[in-house]
CSV table of C-alpha atoms in Angstrom, one decimal:
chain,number,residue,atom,x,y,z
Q,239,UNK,CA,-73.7,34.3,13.7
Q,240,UNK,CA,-74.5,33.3,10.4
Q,241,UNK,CA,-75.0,29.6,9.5
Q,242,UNK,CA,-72.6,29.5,6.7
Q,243,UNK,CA,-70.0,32.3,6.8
Q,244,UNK,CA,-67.7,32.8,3.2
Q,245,UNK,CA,-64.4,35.6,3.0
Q,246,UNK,CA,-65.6,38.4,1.3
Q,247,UNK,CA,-62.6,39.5,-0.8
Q,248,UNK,CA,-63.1,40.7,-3.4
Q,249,UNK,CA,-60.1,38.4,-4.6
Q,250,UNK,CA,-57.4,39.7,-7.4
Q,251,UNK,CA,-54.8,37.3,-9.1
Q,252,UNK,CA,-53.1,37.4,-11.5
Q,253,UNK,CA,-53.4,34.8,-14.2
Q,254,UNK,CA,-52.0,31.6,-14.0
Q,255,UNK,CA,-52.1,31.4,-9.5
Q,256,UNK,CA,-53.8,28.9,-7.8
Q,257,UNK,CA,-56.8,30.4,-6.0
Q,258,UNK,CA,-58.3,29.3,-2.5
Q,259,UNK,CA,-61.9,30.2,-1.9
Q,260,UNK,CA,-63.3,29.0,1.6
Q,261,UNK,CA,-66.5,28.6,3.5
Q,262,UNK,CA,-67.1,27.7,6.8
Q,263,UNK,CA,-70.1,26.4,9.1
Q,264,UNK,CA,-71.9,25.7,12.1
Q,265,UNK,CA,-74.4,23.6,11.3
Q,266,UNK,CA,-73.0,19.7,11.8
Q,267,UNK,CA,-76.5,18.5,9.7
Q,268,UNK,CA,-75.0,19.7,6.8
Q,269,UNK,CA,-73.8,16.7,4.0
Q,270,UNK,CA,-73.9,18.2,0.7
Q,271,UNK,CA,-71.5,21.0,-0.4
Q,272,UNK,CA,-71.8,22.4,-3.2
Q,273,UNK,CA,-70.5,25.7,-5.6
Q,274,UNK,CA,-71.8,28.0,-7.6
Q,275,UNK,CA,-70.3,30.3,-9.8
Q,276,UNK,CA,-72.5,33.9,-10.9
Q,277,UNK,CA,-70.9,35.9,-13.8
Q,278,UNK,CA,-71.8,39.5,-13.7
Q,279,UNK,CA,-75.8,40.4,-14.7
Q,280,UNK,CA,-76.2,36.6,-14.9
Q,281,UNK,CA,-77.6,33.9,-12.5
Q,282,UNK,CA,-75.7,31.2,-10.5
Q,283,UNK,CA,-74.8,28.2,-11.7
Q,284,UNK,CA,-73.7,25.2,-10.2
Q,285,UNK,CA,-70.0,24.3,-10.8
Q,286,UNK,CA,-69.3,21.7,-8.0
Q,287,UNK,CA,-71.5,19.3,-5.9
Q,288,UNK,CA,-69.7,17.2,-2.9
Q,289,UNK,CA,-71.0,14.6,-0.3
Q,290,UNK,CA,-69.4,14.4,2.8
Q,291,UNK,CA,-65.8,14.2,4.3
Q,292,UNK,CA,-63.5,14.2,0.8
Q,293,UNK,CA,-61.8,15.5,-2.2
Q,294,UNK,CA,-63.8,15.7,-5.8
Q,295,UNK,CA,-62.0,16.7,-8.7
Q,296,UNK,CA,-63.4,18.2,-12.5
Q,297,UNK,CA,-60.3,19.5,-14.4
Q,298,UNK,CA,-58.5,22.7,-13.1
Q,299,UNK,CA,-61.4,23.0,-10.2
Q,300,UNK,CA,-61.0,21.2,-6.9
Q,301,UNK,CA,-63.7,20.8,-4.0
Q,302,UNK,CA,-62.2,20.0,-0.8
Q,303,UNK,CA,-64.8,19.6,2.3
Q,304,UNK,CA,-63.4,18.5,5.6
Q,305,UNK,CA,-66.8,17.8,8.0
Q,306,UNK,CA,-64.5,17.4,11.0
Q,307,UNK,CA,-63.6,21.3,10.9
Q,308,UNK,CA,-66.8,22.6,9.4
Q,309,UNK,CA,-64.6,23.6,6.6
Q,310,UNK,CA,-65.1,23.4,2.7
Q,311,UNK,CA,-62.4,24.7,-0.2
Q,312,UNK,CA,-62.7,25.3,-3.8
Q,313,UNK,CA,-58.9,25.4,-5.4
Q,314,UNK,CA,-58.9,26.8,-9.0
Q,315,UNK,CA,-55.6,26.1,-10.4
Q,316,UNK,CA,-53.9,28.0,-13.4
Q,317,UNK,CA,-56.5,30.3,-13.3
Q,318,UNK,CA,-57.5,32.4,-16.6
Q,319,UNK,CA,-59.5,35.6,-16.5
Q,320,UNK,CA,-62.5,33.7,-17.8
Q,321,UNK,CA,-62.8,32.6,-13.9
Q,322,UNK,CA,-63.6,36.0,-13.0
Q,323,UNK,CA,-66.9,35.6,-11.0
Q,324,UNK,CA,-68.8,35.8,-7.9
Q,325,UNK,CA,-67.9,32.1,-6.1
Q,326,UNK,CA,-70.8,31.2,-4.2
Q,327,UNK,CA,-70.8,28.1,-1.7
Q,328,UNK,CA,-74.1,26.5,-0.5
Q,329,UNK,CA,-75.1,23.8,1.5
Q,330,UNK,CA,-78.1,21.5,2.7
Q,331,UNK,CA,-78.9,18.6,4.9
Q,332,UNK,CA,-80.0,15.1,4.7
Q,333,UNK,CA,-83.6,15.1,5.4
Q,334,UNK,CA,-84.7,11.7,3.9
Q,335,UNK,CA,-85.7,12.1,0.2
Q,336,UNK,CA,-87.5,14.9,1.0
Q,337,UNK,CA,-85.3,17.7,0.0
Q,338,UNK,CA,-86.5,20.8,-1.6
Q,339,UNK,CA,-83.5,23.7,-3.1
Q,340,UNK,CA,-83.4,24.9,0.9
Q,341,UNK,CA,-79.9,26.0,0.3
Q,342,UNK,CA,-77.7,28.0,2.8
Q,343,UNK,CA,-75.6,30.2,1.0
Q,344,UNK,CA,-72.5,32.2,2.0
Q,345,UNK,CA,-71.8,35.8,1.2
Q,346,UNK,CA,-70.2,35.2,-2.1
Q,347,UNK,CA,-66.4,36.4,-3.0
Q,348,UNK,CA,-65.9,38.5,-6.1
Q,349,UNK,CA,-62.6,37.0,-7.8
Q,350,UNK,CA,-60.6,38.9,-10.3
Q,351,UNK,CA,-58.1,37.2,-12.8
Q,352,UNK,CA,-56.0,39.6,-14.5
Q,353,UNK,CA,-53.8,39.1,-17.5
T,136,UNK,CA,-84.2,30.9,-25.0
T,137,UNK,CA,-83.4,30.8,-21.5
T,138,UNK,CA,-84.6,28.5,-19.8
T,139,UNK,CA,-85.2,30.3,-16.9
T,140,UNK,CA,-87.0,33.5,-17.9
T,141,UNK,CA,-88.0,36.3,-15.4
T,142,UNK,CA,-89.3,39.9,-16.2
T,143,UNK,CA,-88.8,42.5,-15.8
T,144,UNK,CA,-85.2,42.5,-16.0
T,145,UNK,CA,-85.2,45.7,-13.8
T,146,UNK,CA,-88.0,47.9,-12.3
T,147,UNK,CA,-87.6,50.9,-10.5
T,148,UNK,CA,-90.5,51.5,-8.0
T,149,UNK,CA,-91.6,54.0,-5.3
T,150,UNK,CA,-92.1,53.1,-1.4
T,151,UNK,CA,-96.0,52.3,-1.4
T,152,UNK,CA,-96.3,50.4,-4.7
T,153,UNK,CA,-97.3,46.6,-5.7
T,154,UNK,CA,-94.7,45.2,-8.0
T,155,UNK,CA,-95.1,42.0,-9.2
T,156,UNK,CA,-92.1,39.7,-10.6
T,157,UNK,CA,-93.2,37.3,-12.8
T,158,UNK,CA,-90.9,34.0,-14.1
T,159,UNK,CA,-91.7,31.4,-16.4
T,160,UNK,CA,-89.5,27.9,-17.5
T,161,UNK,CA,-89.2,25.0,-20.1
T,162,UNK,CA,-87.5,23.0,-18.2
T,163,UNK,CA,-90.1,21.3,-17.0
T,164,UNK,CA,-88.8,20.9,-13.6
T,165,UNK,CA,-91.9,21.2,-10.7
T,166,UNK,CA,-90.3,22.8,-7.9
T,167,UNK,CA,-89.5,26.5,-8.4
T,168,UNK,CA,-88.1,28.8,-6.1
T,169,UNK,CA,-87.9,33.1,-5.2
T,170,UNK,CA,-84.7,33.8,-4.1
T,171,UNK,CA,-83.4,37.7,-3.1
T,172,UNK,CA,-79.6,38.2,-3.5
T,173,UNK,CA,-77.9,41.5,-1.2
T,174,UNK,CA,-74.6,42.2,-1.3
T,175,UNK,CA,-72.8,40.5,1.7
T,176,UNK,CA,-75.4,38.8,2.8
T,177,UNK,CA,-75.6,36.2,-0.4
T,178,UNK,CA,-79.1,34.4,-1.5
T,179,UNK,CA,-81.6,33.6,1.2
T,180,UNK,CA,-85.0,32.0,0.4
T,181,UNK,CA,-88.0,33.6,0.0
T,182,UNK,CA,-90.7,30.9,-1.2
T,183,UNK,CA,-90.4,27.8,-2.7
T,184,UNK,CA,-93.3,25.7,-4.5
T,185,UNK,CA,-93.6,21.7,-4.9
T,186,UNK,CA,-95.8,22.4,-7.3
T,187,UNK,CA,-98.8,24.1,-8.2
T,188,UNK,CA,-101.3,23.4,-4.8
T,189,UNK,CA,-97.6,23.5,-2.7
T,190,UNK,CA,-96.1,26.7,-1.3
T,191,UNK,CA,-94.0,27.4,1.5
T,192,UNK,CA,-92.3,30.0,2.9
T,193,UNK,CA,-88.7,30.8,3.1
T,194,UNK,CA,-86.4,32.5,5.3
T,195,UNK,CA,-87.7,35.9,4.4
T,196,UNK,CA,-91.2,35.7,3.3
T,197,UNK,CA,-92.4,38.8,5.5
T,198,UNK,CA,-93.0,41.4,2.7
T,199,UNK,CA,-93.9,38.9,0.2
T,200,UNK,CA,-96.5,36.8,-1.6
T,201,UNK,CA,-96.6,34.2,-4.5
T,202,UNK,CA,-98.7,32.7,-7.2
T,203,UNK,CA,-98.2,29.5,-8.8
T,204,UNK,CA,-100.0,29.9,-11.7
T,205,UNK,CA,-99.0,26.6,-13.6
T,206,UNK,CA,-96.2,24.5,-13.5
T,207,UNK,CA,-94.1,26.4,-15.3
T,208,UNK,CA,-95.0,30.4,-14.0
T,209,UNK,CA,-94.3,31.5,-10.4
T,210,UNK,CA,-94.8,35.0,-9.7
T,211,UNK,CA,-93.5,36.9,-6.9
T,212,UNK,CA,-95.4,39.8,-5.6
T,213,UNK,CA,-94.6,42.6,-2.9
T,214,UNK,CA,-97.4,44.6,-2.1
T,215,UNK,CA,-96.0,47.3,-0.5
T,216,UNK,CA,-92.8,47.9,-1.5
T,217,UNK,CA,-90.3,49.6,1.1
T,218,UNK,CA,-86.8,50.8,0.5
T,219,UNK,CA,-85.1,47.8,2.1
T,220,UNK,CA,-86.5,45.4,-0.3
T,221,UNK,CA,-84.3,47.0,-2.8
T,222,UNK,CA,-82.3,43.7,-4.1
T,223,UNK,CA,-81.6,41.4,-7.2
T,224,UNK,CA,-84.1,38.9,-7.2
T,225,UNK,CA,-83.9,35.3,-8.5
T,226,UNK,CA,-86.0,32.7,-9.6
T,227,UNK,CA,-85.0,28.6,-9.5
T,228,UNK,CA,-86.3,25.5,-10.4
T,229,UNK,CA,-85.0,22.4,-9.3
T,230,UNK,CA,-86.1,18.2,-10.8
T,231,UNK,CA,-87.6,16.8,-8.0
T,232,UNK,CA,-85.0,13.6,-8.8
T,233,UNK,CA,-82.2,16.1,-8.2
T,234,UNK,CA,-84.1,16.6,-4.6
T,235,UNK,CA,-83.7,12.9,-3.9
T,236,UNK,CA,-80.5,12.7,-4.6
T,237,UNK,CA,-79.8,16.1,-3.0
T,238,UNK,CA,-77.7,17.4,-5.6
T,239,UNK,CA,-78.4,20.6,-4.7
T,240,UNK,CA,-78.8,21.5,-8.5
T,241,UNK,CA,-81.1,25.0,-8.8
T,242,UNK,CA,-81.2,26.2,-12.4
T,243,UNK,CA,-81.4,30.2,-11.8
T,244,UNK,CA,-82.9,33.0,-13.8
T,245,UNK,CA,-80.7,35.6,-15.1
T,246,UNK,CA,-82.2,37.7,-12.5
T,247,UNK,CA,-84.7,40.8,-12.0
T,248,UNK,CA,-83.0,44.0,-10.1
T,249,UNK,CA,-85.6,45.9,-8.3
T,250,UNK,CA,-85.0,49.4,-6.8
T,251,UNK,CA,-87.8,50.6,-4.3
T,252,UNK,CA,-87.3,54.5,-4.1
């Protein structure tokens, strides 16, 4: 079983719906959530960061990770084709200060926001 | 410029062959990072480097070598490429700060997309 496991989609919406994109774990040493977004032929880049238990909020994007169910969310909300992307959600532990980019990574979904 | 540069951008190879991917940054950042990308099975880790006297493996290193020629150029090197490291490759650096703090920030590459034939 994979450490961090993501739904594959691929995901299509039409513009303007609220989109759910969900990961979930096994590993209970896990603190910081994050998500990355990768447009086509490019590289990821980080769009959301999240310690612990909580909500975190940056315009139309919301992070949602819930520790107690080994659960994190990313909610997109009137979404516009320029969100069409690979989401990617990765992960690390606490290790002290000595951290290094060791991130898990899930699979990735594809998401598709038509006109 | 980005900031992030890696070439070749793509590289067809045949089974047998040393490739050599080679990325270079000015972000000044000191940790740098090999990542491979396959579809379902997202990024896993490859090598990652401190900085230039510090390398470690990844989760995948079998296969693999690198060189950390300065700070800023990390090379990536197979040198005997089979069919099943067909894959997008990506290079990251990371501020050591953002370590610290575990922000979990990696600053990627744009990506090199190998095919071993």
């Amino acid at each position: 079983q994979k450490e961090v496991e993501q739904d594959p989609g691929p995901l299509s919406v039409p513009e303007g719906a609220i989109v759910s994109l969900n990961c979930t774990y096994s590993n209970s040493a896990f603190q910081y959530f994050m998500w990355y977004r990768q447009y086509s032929r490019k590289g990821p880049e980080l769009l959301m960061y999240t310690y612990s238990s909580g909500n975190k909020e940056d315009g139309r994007f919301t992070a949602q990770v819930d520790k107690s169910s080994k659960y994190i969310s990313l909610f997109i909300r009137d979404s516009q084709p320029s969100d069409s992307a690979t989401y990617l959600c990765a992960m690390t532990a606490r290790d002290g200060g000595t951290s290094y980019g060791k991130l898990t990574f899930g699979q990735g979904t594809i998401l598709t926001v038509h006109p | 410029d980005a900031d992030v540069t890696q070439t070749p951008r793509n590289r067809i190879t045949k089974t047998g062959k040393r490739i050599m991917l080679e990325c270079s940054q000015t972000k000044g950042h000191d940790r740098m990072y090999w990542y491979r990308q396959d579809p379902g099975l997202g990024l896993r880790l490859i090598y990652y480097s401190f900085d230039v006297k510090d390398i470690n493996k990844g989760e995948i290193s079998d296969g693999y070598s690198v060189s950390r020629q300065a700070q800023a150029k990390f090379s990536l090197s197979l040198e005997s490429a089979i069919p099943n490291q067909t894959a997008l490759y990506f290079c990251a650096t990371s501020d050591r700060l953002a370590g610290l703090l575990n922000t979990g920030e990696l600053f990627f590459g744009e990506g090199s997309r190998l095919t071993v034939l």
